[in-house]
Amino acid sequence: MSETEGTTEPQPIDFIREKINADNASGKFGQRVQTRFPPEPNGYLHIGHAKSICLNFGIAGDYDGVCKLRFDDTNPEAEDQSFVDGIIEDIAWLGFEPDDIVYASDYFDQLYDWAESLIERGLAYVDDQNAETISENRGGFTTPGVDSPWRDRSSEENLALFRGMRDGEFADGEKVLRAKIDMNHENMQMRDPVLYRIRRVHHQRTGDSWIIFPTYDWAHGQSDAIEAVTHSICTLEFDSHRPLYDWCLEHLELPHEQPEQTEFARLNLTHTVTSKRKLRQLVDDGVMSGWDDALMPTLRGVRRRGYPAAAIRAFMSHIGVAKTNSTHDIELLESFIRTELNRTALRRMAVLRPLKVVITNWPEGQEDEREAINNPEDESAGTRMVPFGRELWIEQDDFKLDPPPKYFRLTPGREVRLRAGYFITAQDAVTDDDGNVVEVHCTYDPETAGGQAPDGRKVKSTIHWVSAAHAIDATVHLYDRLFTEPHPGADGSDPMASLNPDARETLTGAKLEPILSEVTPGQVVQFERLGYFAADLDDPAVFHRTVGLRDEWANIQKRRQK
RNA sequence: UGGCCGGUAGUUCAAUUGGCAGAACGCCUGGUUUUGGUCCAGGAGGUCGCAGGUUCGAUCCCUGCCCGGCCAGCCA
């Protein structure tokens, strides 16, 4: 098990690690710590899974233990090899290396044998009732269940029937194997849960050799036990399954100490959804271009978006682990993204909404190169040369004919600094018939090369720019919240109703400084003053805004509106 | 409706066996700054879900209540 370095902070110990410490102190598992990450390969991993991954692999790392990746492939209906491959890739990207990659289907023989042993001891029976009847007879929260008429078959008969199920003597759904526990149990999970069902569906690993498949409850704890897992960590909704988890294991001869299930609260984030089912719907409905759309909260999506794996790990470590149902502000995640990227991202200049600036006292045809710092947070990142000329692109927002209060940028008669360039003063502006500014005429002060005035005069603002003669064109995607509601569907409404129609804004005329032609796919750079942008994985002339910079000016404007 | 799990700043989490309620993010103010970024300093923000009880003393223990989540798939 290995974990790459990331930004971490001192972390108060969580209740799970406390429990492990207690187990180590009592010698319950002989100081051994083993966890597992057990996804079903029926979709790609999302940011919620990252919490579980960080927890399980993180604990194994902390305690010098073991953590395997186990695919819970007990239901071939929605499962697929492409998801297996994708999940393996995503975990590696997040920065974790499983000690082994295993499959619940590896244990089908053992699981089957254990089921027979249960039957032999009168602890399981074959039920001929159909799904609907079983459901009806399970009873309700306040009403007892009704025993199946087949509940008291002899062991011999059950054994023959179960083998018949395995050997194809019955149709899908005709019979199931059930544990014989208590149809009047206050916990619904204990009312004779189904252990095996017949499904003539091709399985991506076992092919057609099995037509009966164990349910989650018959597979999960046993898989843990076979692998020698000590701490089986899962999300809160499995809480009511724990008595069944224990029941199964207590009635079997286990090769190791009996593992212990502990539940924690899954991760929810505002303005998005972390549910495979809903994410699949977004893909199937064509709202998203795929599971790897930069707007998707999937690991593949946030990777395209430019979220660094180290930042995700730091976030998970920060939010901790508890049993409180919680929804974190997406802004908190974004602050971790910024912290990481501020340290690591190269600074570049790019103009998203270009406005032409002509330096009227700069000689026609003369070119210059300015030296710019690549990352003020990291001296070793060095400097680069940026071409400069008579005609430049600046951001439309950086010039106002009629400036609002506290506006520090370019406006007629005011002097500002071009980053790494010169001081310029706006003289006049050309407007079109509608009064929109289409070109600004400025003069520059040759004494201010590099951005400092020899006479010590100050300037209130520094703006970014790109030489028009050297600019390269790019397409830039800007992103907003996926859902307008902080908690989509929380009031019982359809979550899709609050999908943000303006979540993606695509700008096709962006102008980049020439060195940006050298970015590698997926590389994240800071466009100075604008935010962090990731070069697309497939087309590096396309950029995705990972996250914006904190924007004091936006706050000032917001306050003024109130 | 029964059972289980939760409820501490706006949000998420802490508080060493009952002893002056803390942190991060966000927000506000000031300083630094060739990014209105970063960084630094400071500030506002809490009836510890509610009501009783035990105690010198309760966020913590007890009782009752309220609110939220999960559970009645041959999904996981």
XYZ file of C-alpha atoms (C1' of nucleotides) in Angstrom:
638
model
C 0.000 0.000 0.000
C 1.438 3.352 -0.926
C 0.132 6.852 -0.777
C 1.652 9.765 -2.610
C 2.458 12.906 -0.692
C -0.119 15.642 -0.544
C -0.936 18.668 1.479
C -2.024 17.348 4.818
C -2.745 18.888 8.156
C -2.616 17.530 11.682
C -5.757 15.503 12.027
C -7.755 14.743 15.148
C -8.337 11.047 15.372
C -11.723 9.797 14.183
C -13.990 7.261 15.844
C -12.918 4.468 13.514
C -9.236 4.906 14.247
C -10.136 5.120 17.913
C -11.814 1.758 17.631
C -8.796 0.309 15.854
C -6.548 1.632 18.599
C -8.763 -0.063 21.150
C -8.686 -3.316 19.178
C -4.918 -3.143 18.953
C -4.701 -2.495 22.679
C -6.898 -5.478 23.489
C -5.203 -7.652 20.909
C -8.514 -8.477 19.282
C -6.965 -8.996 15.847
C -3.405 -9.539 17.038
C -2.479 -5.921 16.089
C -3.402 -6.751 12.504
C -5.273 -4.100 10.477
C -6.819 -4.939 7.145
C -9.477 -2.997 5.237
C -10.871 -3.138 1.737
C -12.537 -0.916 -0.829
C -15.464 -2.870 -2.311
C -17.171 -1.122 -5.263
C -19.723 -2.804 -7.486
C -18.512 -2.462 -11.093
C -21.774 -1.009 -12.365
C -20.632 2.571 -12.897
C -17.660 4.858 -12.462
C -16.441 6.160 -9.127
C -17.518 9.604 -7.921
C -16.197 12.061 -5.380
C -18.205 10.345 -2.647
C -16.285 7.141 -3.250
C -13.065 9.095 -2.811
C -13.921 9.512 0.866
C -14.227 5.767 1.303
C -11.051 5.158 -0.697
C -9.068 7.654 1.369
C -10.466 6.156 4.553
C -9.789 2.514 3.748
C -6.408 2.943 2.102
C -5.502 5.694 4.546
C -6.127 3.477 7.558
C -4.131 0.639 6.058
C -1.309 3.116 5.493
C -1.484 4.551 9.009
C -1.381 1.156 10.689
C 1.046 -0.551 8.361
C -1.858 -2.736 7.314
C -3.352 -4.120 4.144
C -6.074 -2.747 1.870
C -7.288 -4.618 -1.160
C -9.570 -3.485 -3.919
C -12.438 -5.936 -4.124
C -15.074 -5.822 -6.800
C -18.445 -6.740 -5.379
C -19.521 -8.444 -8.583
C -22.401 -10.542 -7.306
C -25.066 -9.164 -9.635
C -24.083 -9.437 -13.300
C -27.093 -7.480 -14.500
C -25.598 -3.985 -14.611
C -21.952 -4.861 -14.234
C -19.355 -4.542 -16.927
C -15.633 -4.995 -17.489
C -15.263 -1.387 -18.651
C -16.281 -0.247 -15.166
C -13.749 -2.609 -13.599
C -10.991 -1.106 -15.735
C -12.184 2.445 -15.072
C -12.333 1.948 -11.321
C -8.794 0.535 -11.216
C -7.597 3.551 -13.206
C -9.419 6.056 -11.000
C -8.014 4.639 -7.764
C -4.497 4.796 -9.174
C -5.113 8.374 -10.245
C -6.292 9.276 -6.756
C -2.912 8.080 -5.573
C -3.545 4.705 -3.990
C -2.149 1.309 -4.822
C -4.235 -1.673 -3.714
C -2.312 -4.509 -2.113
C -4.284 -6.790 -4.388
C -7.228 -6.696 -6.747
C -9.782 -9.374 -5.981
C -13.366 -10.207 -6.827
C -16.281 -11.521 -4.819
C -16.798 -13.886 -7.747
C -13.432 -15.464 -6.869
C -15.257 -16.922 -3.866
C -18.341 -18.350 -5.555
C -17.245 -21.953 -4.838
C -16.586 -21.276 -1.156
C -19.787 -19.273 -0.807
C -21.716 -22.140 -2.339
C -20.151 -24.704 -0.010
C -20.929 -22.523 2.979
C -24.544 -22.283 1.830
C -24.780 -26.081 1.716
C -23.356 -26.291 5.213
C -26.031 -23.897 6.396
C -28.707 -26.062 4.775
C -27.294 -29.180 6.384
C -27.642 -27.547 9.777
C -31.217 -26.471 9.102
C -30.262 -22.786 8.916
C -31.362 -22.173 5.331
C -34.143 -23.346 3.070
C -35.273 -23.198 -0.525
C -38.377 -21.080 -0.955
C -40.753 -21.573 -3.892
C -42.630 -18.316 -3.331
C -42.212 -15.641 -5.973
C -40.654 -12.269 -5.271
C -43.970 -10.534 -4.812
C -45.224 -13.056 -2.269
C -41.987 -12.997 -0.342
C -42.241 -9.244 -0.138
C -45.860 -9.336 1.036
C -45.104 -11.954 3.652
C -42.162 -10.067 5.050
C -44.602 -7.938 7.024
C -44.077 -4.310 7.976
C -42.341 -2.277 10.629
C -45.170 -2.860 13.031
C -46.547 -6.134 11.703
C -44.867 -9.521 11.911
C -43.913 -11.495 8.827
C -45.539 -14.729 7.776
C -43.540 -17.948 7.613
C -43.149 -19.392 4.146
C -45.022 -22.673 3.629
C -41.662 -24.106 2.480
C -39.806 -23.010 5.600
C -39.747 -26.427 7.229
C -38.523 -28.604 4.411
C -36.010 -31.236 5.423
C -32.311 -30.647 4.992
C -32.193 -33.424 2.413
C -34.941 -31.864 0.342
C -33.401 -28.397 0.618
C -30.021 -29.710 -0.413
C -31.458 -31.456 -3.475
C -33.444 -28.376 -4.424
C -30.471 -26.017 -3.954
C -28.309 -28.249 -6.140
C -31.145 -28.227 -8.656
C -31.073 -24.432 -8.617
C -27.373 -24.525 -9.313
C -27.734 -27.144 -12.044
C -30.365 -25.285 -14.019
C -33.429 -27.312 -13.143
C -35.483 -24.206 -12.383
C -36.332 -21.017 -14.183
C -35.037 -17.605 -13.118
C -37.010 -16.396 -10.138
C -38.683 -19.754 -9.540
C -36.830 -20.497 -6.314
C -34.468 -18.753 -3.911
C -32.351 -19.847 -0.977
C -33.231 -18.080 2.253
C -31.619 -17.953 5.675
C -33.883 -19.342 8.390
C -33.710 -16.700 11.077
C -36.873 -15.045 12.378
C -39.878 -13.785 10.420
C -40.868 -11.724 13.430
C -37.540 -9.974 13.949
C -37.743 -6.239 14.623
C -34.964 -5.760 12.087
C -36.424 -6.410 8.641
C -33.040 -7.605 7.379
C -33.294 -10.594 9.682
C -36.682 -11.790 8.363
C -35.279 -14.750 6.428
C -33.141 -12.792 3.942
C -32.561 -14.150 0.451
C -29.095 -15.656 0.047
C -29.151 -16.930 -3.531
C -31.202 -16.155 -6.623
C -31.287 -17.674 -10.093
C -30.126 -15.346 -12.891
C -29.280 -16.613 -16.342
C -27.112 -13.606 -17.139
C -23.584 -13.703 -18.504
C -21.089 -12.663 -15.828
C -18.014 -10.747 -16.943
C -15.718 -13.062 -15.014
C -17.452 -16.377 -14.419
C -19.126 -16.396 -17.822
C -22.038 -18.834 -17.852
C -20.639 -21.298 -15.328
C -22.887 -19.991 -12.560
C -26.584 -19.259 -12.897
C -27.168 -18.734 -9.181
C -25.649 -15.680 -7.584
C -25.180 -14.849 -3.901
C -26.779 -11.650 -2.642
C -24.776 -8.852 -1.054
C -25.581 -10.147 2.410
C -24.333 -13.645 1.675
C -21.213 -12.446 -0.109
C -19.898 -9.412 1.653
C -19.005 -10.517 5.153
C -17.756 -13.854 3.907
C -15.520 -12.142 1.354
C -14.144 -10.011 4.178
C -13.547 -13.132 6.265
C -11.853 -15.041 3.453
C -9.472 -12.152 2.826
C -8.727 -11.741 6.554
C -10.206 -8.245 6.683
C -10.306 -6.979 10.254
C -12.250 -3.734 9.880
C -15.007 -3.694 7.306
C -15.886 -0.053 6.845
C -19.062 0.863 5.011
C -21.616 3.635 4.782
C -24.455 4.290 7.208
C -27.208 2.670 5.163
C -25.697 -0.742 5.904
C -26.131 -0.228 9.599
C -29.254 -2.386 9.717
C -27.378 -5.137 7.866
C -24.761 -5.479 10.581
C -26.718 -8.041 12.652
C -27.073 -10.127 9.498
C -23.397 -9.651 8.650
C -22.570 -11.010 12.100
C -25.176 -13.795 11.946
C -23.729 -15.173 8.725
C -20.190 -15.185 10.031
C -21.090 -16.610 13.416
C -22.596 -19.640 11.726
C -19.563 -20.453 9.588
C -16.103 -21.887 10.142
C -13.919 -18.892 9.385
C -10.271 -19.032 8.344
C -9.425 -15.904 10.369
C -10.781 -13.735 13.181
C -14.308 -12.573 12.514
C -14.221 -9.149 10.851
C -16.070 -6.238 12.353
C -18.339 -3.894 10.392
C -18.283 -0.165 11.165
C -20.450 2.421 9.453
C -19.658 6.044 8.649
C -21.552 8.877 6.962
C -21.111 9.117 3.220
C -19.966 12.343 1.607
C -22.543 14.735 0.202
C -21.678 17.999 -1.498
C -23.875 21.009 -2.162
C -24.969 21.800 -5.703
C -24.231 18.342 -7.027
C -25.294 14.713 -6.630
C -23.262 11.745 -5.464
C -25.424 8.866 -6.520
C -24.481 6.455 -9.278
C -28.092 6.204 -10.333
C -28.511 9.956 -10.848
C -25.149 10.315 -12.514
C -26.026 7.507 -14.894
C -29.238 9.344 -15.712
C -27.318 12.510 -16.617
C -25.176 10.489 -18.994
C -28.049 8.482 -20.476
C -30.182 11.576 -21.008
C -27.334 13.207 -22.900
C -27.191 16.144 -20.475
C -23.535 15.267 -19.952
C -21.152 14.233 -22.704
C -20.150 11.187 -20.668
C -19.046 9.945 -17.246
C -15.896 12.001 -17.814
C -17.603 15.309 -18.582
C -15.768 18.070 -16.703
C -19.053 18.969 -15.013
C -19.512 15.481 -13.564
C -18.604 14.842 -9.911
C -17.070 11.564 -11.003
C -13.368 11.010 -10.474
C -12.967 10.973 -14.255
C -14.930 14.206 -14.461
C -12.987 16.113 -11.846
C -9.763 14.836 -13.376
C -10.726 16.390 -16.711
C -11.757 19.496 -14.833
C -8.262 19.696 -13.342
C -8.835 18.850 -9.680
C -5.478 17.603 -8.346
C -5.680 14.216 -6.622
C -3.579 15.598 -3.755
C -6.178 18.307 -3.126
C -8.975 15.762 -2.993
C -6.992 13.707 -0.491
C -6.310 16.765 1.648
C -10.006 17.646 1.586
C -11.013 14.154 2.690
C -8.525 14.236 5.505
C -9.835 17.641 6.576
C -13.524 16.729 6.706
C -12.827 13.707 8.837
C -15.065 10.745 9.511
C -18.192 10.687 11.632
C -21.676 9.256 11.753
C -23.407 12.589 11.334
C -25.275 12.894 8.062
C -23.602 15.839 6.453
C -23.449 17.913 3.322
C -20.283 19.860 2.724
C -20.174 23.134 0.883
C -18.677 22.616 -2.546
C -16.773 25.848 -1.769
C -14.791 24.020 0.887
C -13.600 21.454 -1.661
C -12.756 24.302 -4.020
C -10.668 26.027 -1.381
C -8.540 22.884 -1.162
C -8.233 22.824 -4.952
C -7.002 26.420 -4.890
C -4.536 25.813 -2.076
C -2.912 22.970 -3.970
C -2.930 24.678 -7.348
C -1.593 27.938 -5.912
C 1.495 26.003 -4.886
C 1.961 24.053 -8.077
C 0.374 25.733 -11.099
C 2.482 27.711 -13.563
C 1.244 31.289 -14.144
C 0.310 32.199 -17.687
C -1.521 35.036 -19.370
C -4.710 34.508 -21.297
C -7.508 36.839 -22.301
C -10.940 35.284 -22.267
C -13.045 38.153 -23.653
C -10.596 40.165 -25.742
C -10.552 43.915 -26.197
C -7.981 45.454 -28.538
C -5.480 47.904 -27.091
C -3.222 49.967 -29.363
C -0.122 51.536 -27.816
C -0.017 54.630 -29.980
C 3.518 55.697 -29.070
C 4.989 52.222 -29.652
C 6.744 52.128 -33.015
C 4.907 50.195 -35.721
C 6.467 46.800 -36.359
C 8.704 46.875 -33.290
C 8.659 43.820 -31.103
C 9.874 43.227 -27.599
C 10.013 40.333 -25.154
C 9.202 40.680 -21.467
C 10.413 38.332 -18.750
C 7.615 36.981 -16.561
C 7.710 34.904 -13.391
C 6.290 31.398 -13.755
C 5.186 30.919 -10.166
C 5.728 33.427 -7.366
C 5.150 30.611 -4.858
C 7.958 28.524 -6.321
C 11.175 30.183 -7.342
C 12.448 27.025 -9.007
C 9.695 27.368 -11.618
C 11.813 30.142 -13.147
C 10.774 32.715 -15.718
C 9.711 32.850 -19.343
C 9.777 35.431 -22.122
C 6.466 36.861 -23.310
C 6.272 38.693 -26.651
C 5.045 42.293 -26.527
C 3.976 44.592 -29.354
C 1.983 47.612 -30.408
C -1.329 45.818 -30.403
C -2.459 43.849 -27.391
C -5.509 42.028 -26.144
C -6.793 42.864 -22.698
C -9.879 41.689 -20.857
C -13.081 43.611 -21.684
C -13.731 43.871 -17.942
C -10.433 45.675 -17.457
C -11.521 48.849 -19.247
C -14.492 51.039 -18.412
C -15.414 54.296 -20.079
C -17.522 55.125 -17.071
C -15.974 53.369 -14.070
C -18.011 52.375 -11.020
C -16.729 53.316 -7.531
C -13.547 51.565 -6.388
C -12.748 50.487 -9.938
C -8.936 50.414 -10.118
C -8.468 49.229 -13.677
C -8.086 51.055 -16.997
C -10.266 54.040 -17.626
C -9.596 57.178 -19.688
C -6.720 59.145 -18.231
C -5.704 56.501 -15.706
C -2.360 54.707 -15.630
C -2.134 50.978 -14.882
C 0.583 48.355 -15.126
C 0.681 45.632 -17.736
C 1.929 42.605 -15.861
C 5.673 42.167 -16.468
C 5.388 44.936 -19.073
C 5.022 48.708 -18.894
C 2.804 51.332 -17.356
C 0.173 52.431 -19.838
C -2.332 55.254 -19.746
C -5.657 55.123 -21.560
C -6.111 58.100 -23.874
C -9.327 57.406 -25.724
C -11.616 54.640 -26.864
C -13.285 53.690 -30.126
C -16.925 52.690 -29.828
C -19.280 51.031 -32.257
C -22.745 52.260 -33.242
C -24.223 50.770 -30.074
C -21.730 52.538 -27.859
C -19.693 49.399 -27.065
C -15.988 49.915 -26.676
C -14.188 48.060 -29.464
C -10.678 49.494 -29.151
C -8.694 51.444 -26.599
C -5.831 53.763 -27.419
C -3.086 54.052 -24.836
C 0.366 55.465 -24.430
C 3.132 53.685 -22.604
C 6.009 55.016 -20.516
C 9.302 53.575 -21.858
C 10.905 54.204 -18.442
C 8.694 51.588 -16.824
C 10.036 48.499 -18.605
C 9.589 45.509 -16.314
C 6.740 47.213 -14.518
C 8.399 49.684 -12.181
C 8.628 53.464 -12.458
C 12.074 54.987 -11.724
C 10.384 57.944 -10.057
C 8.667 55.567 -7.651
C 5.113 56.448 -8.667
C 2.561 53.806 -7.911
C -0.278 52.398 -9.879
C -3.464 50.933 -8.385
C -3.855 48.026 -10.708
C -1.949 45.455 -12.714
C -3.712 43.818 -15.621
C -2.860 40.873 -17.843
C -2.481 41.028 -21.617
C -1.518 39.041 -24.703
C 0.295 40.364 -27.777
C -2.188 40.371 -30.643
C 0.465 39.467 -33.184
C 1.521 36.376 -31.249
C -1.701 35.216 -29.588
C -2.983 31.720 -30.126
C -6.690 31.011 -30.173
C -8.384 28.667 -27.794
C -11.748 27.464 -26.654
C -12.360 27.839 -22.941
C -15.137 26.261 -20.906
C -16.276 28.113 -17.816
C -18.268 26.217 -15.232
C -20.856 27.096 -12.665
C -22.772 24.909 -10.192
C -24.225 21.762 -11.783
C -27.446 22.267 -9.820
C -28.862 25.619 -8.787
C -30.235 24.131 -5.554
C -27.704 23.451 -2.787
C -29.499 20.184 -2.024
C -31.017 18.956 -5.291
C -34.218 17.028 -4.666
C -34.002 17.403 -0.889
C -37.574 18.705 -0.660
C -38.807 15.589 -2.415
C -38.839 17.191 -5.852
C -37.084 15.802 -8.907
C -33.425 16.736 -8.480
C -33.079 17.104 -12.236
C -35.513 20.015 -12.097
C -32.812 22.153 -10.549
C -30.148 21.321 -13.116
C -28.377 24.575 -13.914
C -28.893 25.342 -17.627
C -25.980 27.782 -17.478
C -23.568 25.421 -15.787
C -21.292 25.504 -18.808
C -20.309 28.629 -20.730
C -18.100 28.120 -23.742
C -15.884 30.925 -25.009
C -14.411 30.352 -28.451
C -12.366 33.492 -28.990
C -9.914 33.326 -26.123
C -6.370 34.614 -26.767
C -3.414 32.866 -25.154
C 0.225 33.751 -24.818
C 2.220 31.561 -27.243
C 3.944 29.340 -24.663
C 0.542 27.872 -23.908
C 0.844 25.834 -27.104
C 3.269 23.680 -25.099
C 0.907 22.536 -22.351
C 0.484 18.827 -21.940
C -2.958 17.225 -21.886
C -4.455 17.558 -18.427
C -1.912 20.114 -17.233
C -3.389 22.794 -15.010
C -2.048 26.349 -15.188
C -3.183 29.591 -13.644
C -4.435 32.178 -16.112
C -3.369 35.171 -14.094
C -6.226 36.963 -12.380
C -8.775 34.556 -13.883
C -8.368 31.195 -12.213
C -6.934 27.764 -12.780
C -7.460 26.113 -16.136
C -6.868 22.544 -17.234
C -5.819 21.668 -20.740
C -8.282 19.109 -22.045
C -7.161 15.485 -21.931
C -7.963 14.967 -25.604
C -7.554 18.422 -27.150
C -5.028 20.749 -25.471
C -6.345 23.731 -27.449
C -9.404 23.431 -25.220
C -9.278 24.533 -21.591
C -11.579 23.881 -18.671
C -11.738 26.298 -15.812
C -10.952 24.148 -12.795
C -11.870 26.865 -10.326
C -11.687 30.637 -10.233
C -9.463 32.708 -7.974
C -10.946 34.313 -4.902
C -12.400 37.507 -6.273
C -12.515 40.525 -3.983
C -13.760 42.748 -6.795
C -16.757 40.456 -7.307
C -17.493 40.724 -3.575
C -17.314 44.518 -3.724
C -19.793 44.576 -6.588
C -22.054 42.114 -4.803
C -22.085 44.281 -1.687
C -22.917 47.361 -3.744
C -25.955 45.663 -5.202
C -27.416 45.079 -1.773
C -46.565 3.443 12.455
C -41.718 -0.091 14.996
C -36.321 -0.427 15.187
C -31.549 1.686 14.494
C -28.213 5.999 13.760
C -27.615 11.104 14.405
C -28.535 16.643 16.352
C -22.139 21.548 19.080
C -20.752 28.896 15.049
C -23.434 29.925 8.192
C -21.030 24.815 6.934
C -18.176 20.523 8.511
C -15.821 18.676 12.562
C -13.038 19.018 17.870
C -13.269 19.493 23.049
C -7.757 13.894 27.112
C -12.734 9.408 31.507
C -18.639 16.029 34.388
C -14.684 21.702 35.164
C -13.936 29.013 31.463
C -17.110 25.882 24.274
C -12.297 25.500 19.842
C -10.424 24.768 14.500
C -10.973 24.920 9.289
C -13.693 27.011 5.258
C -16.834 31.229 4.395
C -17.700 36.474 5.883
C -15.692 41.479 7.715
C -11.323 44.931 8.913
C -6.200 46.209 8.434
C -1.035 45.202 6.540
C 2.237 43.216 2.574
C 2.114 42.477 -2.683
C 3.984 43.626 -10.289
C -2.420 38.641 -9.818
C -8.608 42.916 -6.382
C -4.501 36.121 -6.079
C -1.046 34.414 -2.241
C 0.778 35.593 2.583
C 0.394 38.048 7.653
C -2.490 40.208 11.761
C -7.148 41.008 13.827
C -12.715 40.727 14.119
C -17.869 39.289 13.968
C -20.490 34.850 14.476
C -22.981 29.656 19.814
C -29.768 29.462 24.643
C -24.017 22.803 22.721
C -32.147 20.336 19.363
C -36.123 21.285 23.611
C -37.868 20.407 28.713
C -37.097 18.329 33.269
C -33.804 15.500 36.773
C -28.959 14.037 39.339
C -24.639 17.148 40.852
C -20.926 22.278 44.085
C -20.893 22.205 38.742
C -23.993 19.064 32.770
C -22.488 19.855 25.692
C -21.096 15.269 28.520
C -24.929 11.167 33.048
C -30.680 9.918 33.545
C -35.933 10.586 31.756
C -39.368 12.495 28.339
C -40.183 15.099 23.927
C -38.879 17.430 19.016
C -36.249 17.255 14.375
C -33.293 14.695 10.415
C -31.451 10.088 8.097
C -31.757 4.737 7.200
C -34.528 -0.032 7.028
C -40.386 -3.617 4.513
C -35.202 -5.597 -3.559
C -34.445 -12.113 -5.685
C -29.763 -3.955 -5.817
C -25.207 -2.891 -3.487
